[in-house]
XYZ file of N, CA, C and O in Angstrom:
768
model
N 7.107 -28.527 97.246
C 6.203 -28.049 96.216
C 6.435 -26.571 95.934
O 6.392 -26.185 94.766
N 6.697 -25.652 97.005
C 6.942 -24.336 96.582
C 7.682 -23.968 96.264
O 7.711 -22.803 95.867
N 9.056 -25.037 96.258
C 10.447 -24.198 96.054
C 10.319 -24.879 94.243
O 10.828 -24.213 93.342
N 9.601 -26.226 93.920
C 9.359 -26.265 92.676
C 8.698 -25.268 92.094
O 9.215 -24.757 91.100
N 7.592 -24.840 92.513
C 6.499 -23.395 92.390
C 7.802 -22.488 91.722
O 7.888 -22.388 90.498
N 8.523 -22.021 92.374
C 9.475 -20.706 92.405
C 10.171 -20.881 91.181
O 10.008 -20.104 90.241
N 10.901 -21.809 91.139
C 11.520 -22.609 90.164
C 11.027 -22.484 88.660
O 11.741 -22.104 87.732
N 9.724 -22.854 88.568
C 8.945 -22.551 87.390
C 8.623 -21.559 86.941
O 8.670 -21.419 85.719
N 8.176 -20.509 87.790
C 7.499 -19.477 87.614
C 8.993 -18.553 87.236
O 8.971 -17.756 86.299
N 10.057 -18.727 87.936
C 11.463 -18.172 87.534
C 11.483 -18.208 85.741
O 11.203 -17.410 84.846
N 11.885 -19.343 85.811
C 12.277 -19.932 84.774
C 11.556 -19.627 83.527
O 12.169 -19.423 82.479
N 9.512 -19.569 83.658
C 8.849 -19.083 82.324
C 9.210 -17.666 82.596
O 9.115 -16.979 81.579
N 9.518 -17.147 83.444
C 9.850 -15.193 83.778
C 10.408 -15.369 82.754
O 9.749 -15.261 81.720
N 12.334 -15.822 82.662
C 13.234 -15.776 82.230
C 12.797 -16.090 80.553
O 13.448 -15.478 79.706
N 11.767 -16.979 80.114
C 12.045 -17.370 78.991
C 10.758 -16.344 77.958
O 10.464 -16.438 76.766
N 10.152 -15.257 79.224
C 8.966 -14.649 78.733
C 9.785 -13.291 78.364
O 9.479 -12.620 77.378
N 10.712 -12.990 79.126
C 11.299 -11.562 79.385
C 12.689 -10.995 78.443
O 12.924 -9.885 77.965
N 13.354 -12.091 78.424
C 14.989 -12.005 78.307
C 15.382 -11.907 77.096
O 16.548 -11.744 76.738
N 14.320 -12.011 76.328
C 14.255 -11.925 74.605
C 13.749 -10.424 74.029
O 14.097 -10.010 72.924
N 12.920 -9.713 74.896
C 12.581 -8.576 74.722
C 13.368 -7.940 75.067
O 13.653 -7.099 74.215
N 14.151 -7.848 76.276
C 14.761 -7.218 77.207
C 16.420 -7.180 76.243
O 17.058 -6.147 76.039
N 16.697 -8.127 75.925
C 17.889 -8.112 75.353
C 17.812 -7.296 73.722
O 18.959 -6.972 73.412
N 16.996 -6.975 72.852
C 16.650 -6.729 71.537
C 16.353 -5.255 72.252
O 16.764 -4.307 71.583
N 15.777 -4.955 73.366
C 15.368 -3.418 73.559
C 17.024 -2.772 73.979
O 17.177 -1.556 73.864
N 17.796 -3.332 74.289
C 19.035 -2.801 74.557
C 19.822 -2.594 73.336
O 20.471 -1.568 73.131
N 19.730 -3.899 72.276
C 20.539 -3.380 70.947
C 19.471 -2.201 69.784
O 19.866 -1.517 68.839
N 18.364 -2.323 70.228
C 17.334 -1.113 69.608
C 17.824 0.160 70.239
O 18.088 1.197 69.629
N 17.913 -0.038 71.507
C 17.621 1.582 72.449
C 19.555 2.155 71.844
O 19.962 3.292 71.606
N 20.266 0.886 71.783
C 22.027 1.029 71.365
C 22.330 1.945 69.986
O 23.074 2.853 69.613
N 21.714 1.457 69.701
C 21.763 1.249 67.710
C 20.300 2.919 67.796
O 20.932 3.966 67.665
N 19.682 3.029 67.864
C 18.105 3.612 67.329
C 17.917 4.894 67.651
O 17.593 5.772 66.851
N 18.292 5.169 69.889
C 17.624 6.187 70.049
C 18.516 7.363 70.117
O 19.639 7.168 70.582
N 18.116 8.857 69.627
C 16.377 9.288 70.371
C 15.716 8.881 68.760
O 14.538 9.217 68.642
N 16.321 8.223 67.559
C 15.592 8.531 66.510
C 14.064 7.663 66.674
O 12.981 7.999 66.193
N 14.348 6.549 67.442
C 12.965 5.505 67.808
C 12.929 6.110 69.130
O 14.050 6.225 69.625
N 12.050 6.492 69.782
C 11.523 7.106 71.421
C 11.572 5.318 72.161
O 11.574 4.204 71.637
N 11.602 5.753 73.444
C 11.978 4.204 74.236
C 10.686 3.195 73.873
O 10.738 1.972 73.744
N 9.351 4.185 73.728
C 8.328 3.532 73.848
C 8.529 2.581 72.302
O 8.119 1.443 72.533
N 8.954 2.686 71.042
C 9.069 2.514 69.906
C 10.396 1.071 69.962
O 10.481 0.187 69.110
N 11.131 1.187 70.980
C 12.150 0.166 71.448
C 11.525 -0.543 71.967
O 11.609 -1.687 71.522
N 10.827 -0.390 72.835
C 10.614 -1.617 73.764
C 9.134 -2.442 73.101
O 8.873 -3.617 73.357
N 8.060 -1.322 71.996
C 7.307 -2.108 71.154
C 7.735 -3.124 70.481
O 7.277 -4.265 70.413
N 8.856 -2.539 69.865
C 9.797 -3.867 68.638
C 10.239 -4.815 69.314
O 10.250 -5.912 68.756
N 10.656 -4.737 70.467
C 11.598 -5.772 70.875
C 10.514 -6.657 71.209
O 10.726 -7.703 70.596
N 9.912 -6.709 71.592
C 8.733 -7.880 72.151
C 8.914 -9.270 70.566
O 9.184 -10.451 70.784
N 8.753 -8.865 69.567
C 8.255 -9.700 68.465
C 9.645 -9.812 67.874
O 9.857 -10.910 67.358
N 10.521 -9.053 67.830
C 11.658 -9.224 67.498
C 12.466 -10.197 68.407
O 12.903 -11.217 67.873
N 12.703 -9.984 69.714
C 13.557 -10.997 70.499
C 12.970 -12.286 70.357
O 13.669 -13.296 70.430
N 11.154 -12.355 70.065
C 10.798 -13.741 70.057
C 11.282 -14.642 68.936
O 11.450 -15.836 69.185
N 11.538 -14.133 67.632
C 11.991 -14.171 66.142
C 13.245 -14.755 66.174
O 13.709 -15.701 65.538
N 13.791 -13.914 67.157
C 15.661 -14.284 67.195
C 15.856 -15.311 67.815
O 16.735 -16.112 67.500
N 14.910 -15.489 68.999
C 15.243 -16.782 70.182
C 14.562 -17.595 69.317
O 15.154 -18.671 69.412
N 13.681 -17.721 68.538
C 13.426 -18.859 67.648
C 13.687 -19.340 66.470
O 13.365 -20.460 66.074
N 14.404 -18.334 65.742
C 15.479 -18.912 64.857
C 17.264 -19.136 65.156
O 18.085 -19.629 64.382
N 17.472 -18.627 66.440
C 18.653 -18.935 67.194
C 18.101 -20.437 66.930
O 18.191 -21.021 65.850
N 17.524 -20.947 68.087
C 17.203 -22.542 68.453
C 17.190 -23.142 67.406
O 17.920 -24.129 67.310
N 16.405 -22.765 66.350
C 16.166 -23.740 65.299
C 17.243 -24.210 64.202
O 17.272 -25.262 63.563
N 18.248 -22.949 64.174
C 20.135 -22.870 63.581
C 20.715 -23.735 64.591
O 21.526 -24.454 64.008
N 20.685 -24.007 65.832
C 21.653 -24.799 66.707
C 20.634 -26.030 66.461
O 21.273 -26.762 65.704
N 19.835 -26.419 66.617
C 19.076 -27.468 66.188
C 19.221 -28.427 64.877
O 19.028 -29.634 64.725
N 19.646 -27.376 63.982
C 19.431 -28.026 62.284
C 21.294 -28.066 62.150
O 21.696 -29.152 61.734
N 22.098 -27.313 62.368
C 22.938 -27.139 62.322
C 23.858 -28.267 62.926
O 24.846 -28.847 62.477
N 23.135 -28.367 64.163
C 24.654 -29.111 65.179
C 23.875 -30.928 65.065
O 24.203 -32.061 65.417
N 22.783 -30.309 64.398
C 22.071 -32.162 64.491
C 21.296 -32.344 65.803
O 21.313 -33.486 66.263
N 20.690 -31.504 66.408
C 20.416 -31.800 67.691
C 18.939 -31.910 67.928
O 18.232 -31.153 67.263
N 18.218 -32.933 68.977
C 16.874 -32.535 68.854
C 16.655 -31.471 69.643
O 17.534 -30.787 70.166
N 15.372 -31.308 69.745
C 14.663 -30.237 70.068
C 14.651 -30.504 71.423
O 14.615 -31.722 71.597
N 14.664 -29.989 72.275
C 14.995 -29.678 74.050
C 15.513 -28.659 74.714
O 16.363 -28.069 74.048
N 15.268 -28.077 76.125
C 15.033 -27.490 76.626
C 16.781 -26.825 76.741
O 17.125 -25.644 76.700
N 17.374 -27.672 76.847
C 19.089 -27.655 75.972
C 19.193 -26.411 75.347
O 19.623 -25.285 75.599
N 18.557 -27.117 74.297
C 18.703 -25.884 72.832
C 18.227 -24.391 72.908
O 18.743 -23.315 72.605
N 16.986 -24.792 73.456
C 16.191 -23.758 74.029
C 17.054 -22.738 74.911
O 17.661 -21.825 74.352
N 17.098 -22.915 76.331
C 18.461 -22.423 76.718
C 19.278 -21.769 76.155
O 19.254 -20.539 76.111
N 20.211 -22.559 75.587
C 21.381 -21.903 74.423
C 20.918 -20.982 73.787
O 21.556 -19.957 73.548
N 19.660 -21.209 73.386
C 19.172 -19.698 72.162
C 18.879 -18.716 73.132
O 18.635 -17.622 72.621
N 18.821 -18.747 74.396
C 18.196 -17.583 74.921
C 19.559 -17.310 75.525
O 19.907 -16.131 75.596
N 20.286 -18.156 75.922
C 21.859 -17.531 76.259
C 22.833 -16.417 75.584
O 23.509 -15.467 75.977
N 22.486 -17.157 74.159
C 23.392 -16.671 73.129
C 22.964 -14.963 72.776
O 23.691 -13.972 72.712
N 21.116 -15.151 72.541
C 20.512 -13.252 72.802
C 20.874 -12.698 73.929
O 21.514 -11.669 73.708
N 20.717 -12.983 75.298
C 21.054 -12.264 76.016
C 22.790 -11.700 76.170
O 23.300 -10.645 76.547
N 23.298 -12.935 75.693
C 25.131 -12.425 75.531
C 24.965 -10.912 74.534
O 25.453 -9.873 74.978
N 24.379 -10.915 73.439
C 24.282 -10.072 72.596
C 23.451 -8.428 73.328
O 23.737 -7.250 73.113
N 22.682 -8.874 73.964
C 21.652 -8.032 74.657
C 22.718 -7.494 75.943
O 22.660 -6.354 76.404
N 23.577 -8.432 76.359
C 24.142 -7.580 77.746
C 25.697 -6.514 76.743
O 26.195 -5.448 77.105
N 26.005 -7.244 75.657
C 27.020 -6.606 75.006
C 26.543 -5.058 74.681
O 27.202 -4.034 74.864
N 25.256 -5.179 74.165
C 24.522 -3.621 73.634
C 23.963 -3.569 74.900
O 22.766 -3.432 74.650
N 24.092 -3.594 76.147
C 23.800 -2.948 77.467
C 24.897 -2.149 77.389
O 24.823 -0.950 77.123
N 25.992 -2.780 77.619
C 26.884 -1.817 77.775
C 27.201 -0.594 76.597
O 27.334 0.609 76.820
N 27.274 -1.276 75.326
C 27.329 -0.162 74.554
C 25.908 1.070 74.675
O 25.936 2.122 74.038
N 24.919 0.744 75.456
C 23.863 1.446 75.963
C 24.389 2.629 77.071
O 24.371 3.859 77.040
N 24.800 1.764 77.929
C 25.342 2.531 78.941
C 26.249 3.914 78.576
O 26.274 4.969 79.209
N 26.950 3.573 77.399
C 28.253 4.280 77.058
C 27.807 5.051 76.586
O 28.288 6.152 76.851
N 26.345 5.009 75.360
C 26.349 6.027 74.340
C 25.249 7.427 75.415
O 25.089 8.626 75.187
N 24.843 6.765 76.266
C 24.043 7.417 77.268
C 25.038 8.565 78.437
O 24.727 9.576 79.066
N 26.147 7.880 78.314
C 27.394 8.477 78.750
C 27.865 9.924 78.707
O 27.897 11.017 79.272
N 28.393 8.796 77.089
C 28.826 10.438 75.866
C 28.091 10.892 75.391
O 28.603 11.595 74.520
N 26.841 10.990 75.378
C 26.037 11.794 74.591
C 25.417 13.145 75.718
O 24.553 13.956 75.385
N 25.903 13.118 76.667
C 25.837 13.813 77.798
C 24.338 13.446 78.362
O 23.857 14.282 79.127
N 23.839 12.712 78.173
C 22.159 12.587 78.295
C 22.382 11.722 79.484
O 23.231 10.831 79.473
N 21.311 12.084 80.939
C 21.668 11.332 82.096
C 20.423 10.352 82.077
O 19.255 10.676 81.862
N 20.929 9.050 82.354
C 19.730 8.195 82.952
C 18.262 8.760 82.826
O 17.269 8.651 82.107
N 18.820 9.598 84.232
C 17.406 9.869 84.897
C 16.612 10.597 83.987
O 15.406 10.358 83.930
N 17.252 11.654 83.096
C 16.495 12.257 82.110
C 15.684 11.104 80.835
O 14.570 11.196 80.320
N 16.689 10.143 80.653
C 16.147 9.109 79.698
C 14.458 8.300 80.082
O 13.516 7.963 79.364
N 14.711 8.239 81.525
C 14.063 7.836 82.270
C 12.221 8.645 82.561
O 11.099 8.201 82.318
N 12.648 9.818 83.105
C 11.786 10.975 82.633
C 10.835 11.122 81.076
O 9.619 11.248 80.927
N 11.883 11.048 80.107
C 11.169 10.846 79.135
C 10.240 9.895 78.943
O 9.112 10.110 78.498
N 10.657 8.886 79.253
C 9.843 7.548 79.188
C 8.544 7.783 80.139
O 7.368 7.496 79.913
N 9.089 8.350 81.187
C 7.298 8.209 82.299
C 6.245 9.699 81.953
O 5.131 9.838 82.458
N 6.822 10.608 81.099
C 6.013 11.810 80.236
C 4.994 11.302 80.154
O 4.020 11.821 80.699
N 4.885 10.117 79.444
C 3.459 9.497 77.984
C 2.835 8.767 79.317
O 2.948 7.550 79.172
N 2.388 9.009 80.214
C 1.756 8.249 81.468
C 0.319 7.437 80.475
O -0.043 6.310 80.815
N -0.227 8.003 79.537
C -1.472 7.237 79.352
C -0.590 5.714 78.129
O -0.729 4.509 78.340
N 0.031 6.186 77.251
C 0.812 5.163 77.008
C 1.777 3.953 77.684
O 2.027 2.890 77.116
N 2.158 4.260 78.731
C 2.753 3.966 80.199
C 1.638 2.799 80.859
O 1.750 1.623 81.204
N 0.511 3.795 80.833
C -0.355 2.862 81.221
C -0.884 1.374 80.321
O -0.882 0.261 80.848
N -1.162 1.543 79.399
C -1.326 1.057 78.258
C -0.190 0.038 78.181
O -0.517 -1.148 78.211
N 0.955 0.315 78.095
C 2.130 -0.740 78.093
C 1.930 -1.429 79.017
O 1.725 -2.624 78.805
N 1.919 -0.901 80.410
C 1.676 -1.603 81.858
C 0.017 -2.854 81.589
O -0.179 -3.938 82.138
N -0.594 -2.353 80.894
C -1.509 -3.424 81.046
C -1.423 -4.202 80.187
O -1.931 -5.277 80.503
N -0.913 -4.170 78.990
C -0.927 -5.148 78.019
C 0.323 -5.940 78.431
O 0.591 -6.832 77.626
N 1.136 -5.845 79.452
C 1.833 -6.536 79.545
C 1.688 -7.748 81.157
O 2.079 -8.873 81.468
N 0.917 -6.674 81.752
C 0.411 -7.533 82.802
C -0.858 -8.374 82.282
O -1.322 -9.132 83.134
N -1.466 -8.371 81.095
C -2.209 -9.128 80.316
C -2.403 -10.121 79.823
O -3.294 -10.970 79.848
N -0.273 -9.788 78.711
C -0.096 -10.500 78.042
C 0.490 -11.919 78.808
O 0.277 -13.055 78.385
N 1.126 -11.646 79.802
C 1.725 -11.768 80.740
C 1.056 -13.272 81.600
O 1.508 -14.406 81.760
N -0.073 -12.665 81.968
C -1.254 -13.619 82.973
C -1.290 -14.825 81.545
O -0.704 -15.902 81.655
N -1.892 -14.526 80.530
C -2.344 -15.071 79.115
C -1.654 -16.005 78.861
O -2.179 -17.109 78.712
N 0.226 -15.770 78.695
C 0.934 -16.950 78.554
C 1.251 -17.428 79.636
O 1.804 -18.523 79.528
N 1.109 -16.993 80.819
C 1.110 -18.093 82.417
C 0.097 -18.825 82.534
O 0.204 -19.860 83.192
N -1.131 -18.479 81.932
C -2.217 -19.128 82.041
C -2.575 -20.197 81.222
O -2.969 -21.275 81.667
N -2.401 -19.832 79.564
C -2.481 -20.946 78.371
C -1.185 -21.895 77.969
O -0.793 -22.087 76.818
N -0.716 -22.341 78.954
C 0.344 -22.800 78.217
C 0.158 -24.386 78.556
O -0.852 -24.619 79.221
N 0.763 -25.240 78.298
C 0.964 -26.573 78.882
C 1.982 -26.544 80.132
O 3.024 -25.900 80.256
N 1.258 -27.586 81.161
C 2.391 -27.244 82.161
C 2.442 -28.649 82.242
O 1.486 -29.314 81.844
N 3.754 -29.334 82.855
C 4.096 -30.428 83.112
C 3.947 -30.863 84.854
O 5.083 -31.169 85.215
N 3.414 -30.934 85.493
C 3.614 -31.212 86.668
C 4.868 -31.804 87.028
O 5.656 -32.046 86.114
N 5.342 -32.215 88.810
C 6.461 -32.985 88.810
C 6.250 -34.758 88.189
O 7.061 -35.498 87.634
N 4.947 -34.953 88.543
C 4.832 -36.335 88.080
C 5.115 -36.976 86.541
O 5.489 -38.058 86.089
N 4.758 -35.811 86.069
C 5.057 -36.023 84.396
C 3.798 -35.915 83.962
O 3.659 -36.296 82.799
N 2.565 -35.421 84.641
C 1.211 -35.341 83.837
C 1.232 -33.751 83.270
O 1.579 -32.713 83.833
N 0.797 -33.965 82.136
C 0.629 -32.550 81.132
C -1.037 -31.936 81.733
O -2.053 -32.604 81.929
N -0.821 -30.437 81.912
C -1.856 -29.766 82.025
C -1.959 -28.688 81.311
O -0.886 -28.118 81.106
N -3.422 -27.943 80.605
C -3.774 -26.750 79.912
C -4.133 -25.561 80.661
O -5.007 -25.730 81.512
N -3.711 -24.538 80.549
C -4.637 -23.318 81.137
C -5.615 -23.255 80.482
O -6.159 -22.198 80.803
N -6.203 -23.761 79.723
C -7.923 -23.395 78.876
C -8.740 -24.487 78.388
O -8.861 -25.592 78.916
N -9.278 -24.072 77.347
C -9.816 -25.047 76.262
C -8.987 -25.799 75.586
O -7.948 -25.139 75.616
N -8.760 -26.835 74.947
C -7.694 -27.429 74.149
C -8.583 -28.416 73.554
O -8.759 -29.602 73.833
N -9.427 -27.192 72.126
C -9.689 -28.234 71.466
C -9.409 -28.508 69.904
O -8.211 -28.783 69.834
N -10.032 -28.559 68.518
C -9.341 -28.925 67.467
C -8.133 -29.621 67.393
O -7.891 -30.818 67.544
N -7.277 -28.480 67.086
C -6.064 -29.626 66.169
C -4.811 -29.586 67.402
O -3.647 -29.471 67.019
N -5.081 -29.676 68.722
C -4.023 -29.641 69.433
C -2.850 -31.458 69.867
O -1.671 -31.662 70.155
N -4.334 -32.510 69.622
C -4.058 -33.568 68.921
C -2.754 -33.680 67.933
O -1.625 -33.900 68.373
N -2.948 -33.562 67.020
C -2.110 -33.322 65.693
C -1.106 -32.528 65.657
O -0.179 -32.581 64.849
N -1.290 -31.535 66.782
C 0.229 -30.795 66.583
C 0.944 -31.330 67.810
O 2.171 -31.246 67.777
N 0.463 -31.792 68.737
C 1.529 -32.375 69.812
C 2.068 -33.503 68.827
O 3.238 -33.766 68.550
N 1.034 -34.026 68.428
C 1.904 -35.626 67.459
C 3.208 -35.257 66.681
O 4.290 -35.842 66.708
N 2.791 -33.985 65.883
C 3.611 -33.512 65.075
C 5.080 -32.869 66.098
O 6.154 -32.720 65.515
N 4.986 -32.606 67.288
C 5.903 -31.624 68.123
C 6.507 -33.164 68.538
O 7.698 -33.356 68.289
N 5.976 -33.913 68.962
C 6.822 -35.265 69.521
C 7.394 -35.987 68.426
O 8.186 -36.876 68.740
N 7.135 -35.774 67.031
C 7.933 -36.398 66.011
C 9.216 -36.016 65.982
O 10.070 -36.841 65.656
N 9.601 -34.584 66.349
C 10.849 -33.672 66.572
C 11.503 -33.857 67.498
O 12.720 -33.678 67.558
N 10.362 -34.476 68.878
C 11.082 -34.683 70.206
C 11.623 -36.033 70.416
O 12.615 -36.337 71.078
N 10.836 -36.794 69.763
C 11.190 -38.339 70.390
C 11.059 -39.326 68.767
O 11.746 -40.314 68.511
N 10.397 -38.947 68.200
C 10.199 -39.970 66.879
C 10.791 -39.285 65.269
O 11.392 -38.212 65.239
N 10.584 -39.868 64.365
C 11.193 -39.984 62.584
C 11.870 -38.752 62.764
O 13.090 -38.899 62.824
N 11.355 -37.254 62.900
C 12.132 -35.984 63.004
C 12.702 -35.275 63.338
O 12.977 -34.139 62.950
N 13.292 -36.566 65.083
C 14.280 -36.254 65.872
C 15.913 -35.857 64.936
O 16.634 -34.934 65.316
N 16.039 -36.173 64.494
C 17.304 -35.519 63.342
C 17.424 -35.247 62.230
O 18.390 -35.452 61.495
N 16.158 -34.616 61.943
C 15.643 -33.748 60.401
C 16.966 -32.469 60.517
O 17.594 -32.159 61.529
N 17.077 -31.996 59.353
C 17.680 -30.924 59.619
C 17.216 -29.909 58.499
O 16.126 -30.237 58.031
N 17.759 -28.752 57.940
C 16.917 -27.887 57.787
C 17.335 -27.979 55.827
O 17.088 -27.228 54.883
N 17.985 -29.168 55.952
C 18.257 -29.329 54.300
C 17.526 -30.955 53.797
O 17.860 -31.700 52.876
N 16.459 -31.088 54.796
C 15.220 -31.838 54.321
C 14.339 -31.909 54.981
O 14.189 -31.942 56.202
N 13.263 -31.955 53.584
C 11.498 -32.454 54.255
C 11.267 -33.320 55.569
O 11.809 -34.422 55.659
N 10.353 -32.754 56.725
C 10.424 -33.033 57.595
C 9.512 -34.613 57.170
O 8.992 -34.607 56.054
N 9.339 -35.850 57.995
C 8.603 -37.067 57.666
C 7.059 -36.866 58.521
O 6.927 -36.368 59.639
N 6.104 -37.345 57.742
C 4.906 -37.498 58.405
C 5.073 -38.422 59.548
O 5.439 -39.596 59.495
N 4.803 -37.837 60.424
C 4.275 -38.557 61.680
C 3.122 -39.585 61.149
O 3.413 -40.770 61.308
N 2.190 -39.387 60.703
C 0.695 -40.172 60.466
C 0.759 -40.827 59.317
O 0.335 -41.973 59.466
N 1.180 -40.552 58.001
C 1.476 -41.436 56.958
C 3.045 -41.761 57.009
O 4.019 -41.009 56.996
N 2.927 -43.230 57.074
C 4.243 -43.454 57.323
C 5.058 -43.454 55.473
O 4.590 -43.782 54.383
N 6.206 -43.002 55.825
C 7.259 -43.147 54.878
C 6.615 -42.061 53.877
O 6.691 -42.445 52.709
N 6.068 -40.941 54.016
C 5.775 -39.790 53.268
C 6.065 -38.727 53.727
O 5.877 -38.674 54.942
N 6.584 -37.525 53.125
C 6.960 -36.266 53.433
C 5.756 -35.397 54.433
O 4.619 -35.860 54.345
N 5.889 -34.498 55.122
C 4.492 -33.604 55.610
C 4.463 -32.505 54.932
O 5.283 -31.589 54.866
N 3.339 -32.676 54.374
C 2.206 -31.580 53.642
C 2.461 -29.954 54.347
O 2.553 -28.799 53.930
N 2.508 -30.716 55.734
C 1.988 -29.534 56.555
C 2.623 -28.385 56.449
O 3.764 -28.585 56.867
N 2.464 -26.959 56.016
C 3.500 -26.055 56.124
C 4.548 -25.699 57.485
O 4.155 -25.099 58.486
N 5.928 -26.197 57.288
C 6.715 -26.179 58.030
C 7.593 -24.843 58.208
O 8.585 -24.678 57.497
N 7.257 -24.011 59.049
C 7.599 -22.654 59.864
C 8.556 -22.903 60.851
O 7.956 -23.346 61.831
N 9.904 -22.822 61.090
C 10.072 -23.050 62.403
C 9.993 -21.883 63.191
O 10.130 -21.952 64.412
């Protein structure tokens, strides 16, 4: 049970972190000192999530594939390839620009009340999506961290049409099919 424990808790790390982490390296590559670190590592949060989810949804629509943990994967592979490439070009411009680490570093821990502020909204945000998410046990029973009520019905129906039923091989050059009215298009506004 614990080495499954480890396993999981790894794994949502990896799929909570590695999207920010990789977008703050081609920001901090590409941006600074004109964006300050604190201004990098704001963007990257909503930005890496953007990329890892229209990565997936291009290898998805593209290669014909359903939706799975597969794909998922791959999209977070493919940012971080990009994210360790602008590491290094990080490393370099930090290099030649005569500017040391530790000074980069320094700068960043100056803004201590902002520091702080980052530190909690992220140990926040953090608990929030460990806590609300669906978890699968080993048995295969689905569990909530919260309330789960309204339309969570209707959108799992709608998420298993992609996974297992009519919209398992939709692609992104047609209307996805109603799950609930059969043989009709969905209304529903489709975002991926």
């Amino acid at each position: 049970m614990s080495i499954w424990l480890a396993a999981t808790v790894l794994n949502q790390t990896w799929l909570f972190l590695s999207p920010p982490l990789s977008i703050f390296f081609v920001l901090f590559s590409s941006f600074y000192p004109v964006l300050s670190l604190h201004e990098c590592l704001g963007a990257s949060f909503p930005l890496g999530y953007i990329l890892v989810t229209w990565t997936s949804f291009i290898i998805t629509s593209v290669l014909s594939l359903p939706i799975s943990f597969a794909t998922t994967a791959s999209a977070h592979i493919i940012v971080n390839l990009i994210g360790f490439v602008f590491l290094i070009k990080s490393i370099r411009k930090v290099r030649s620009s005569g500017l040391s680490l530790v000074r980069v570093l320094i700068d960043f821990l100056d803004e201590m009340p902002l520091n702080t502020l980052l530190l909690f909204s992220l140990a926040y945000f953090g608990f929030v999506f460990h806590t609300h998410t669906l978890w699968t046990s080993k048995d295969g029973s689905m569990y909530s961290g919260g309330a789960m009520w309204a339309d969570l019905a209707f959108h799992l129906n709608v998420i298993s049409s992609f996974k297992y039923g009519i919209n398992k091989h939709a692609s992104m050059f047609q209307k996805p099919l109603s799950p609930i009215y059969s043989g009709h298009t969905m209304s529903y506004p489709f975002i991926p």
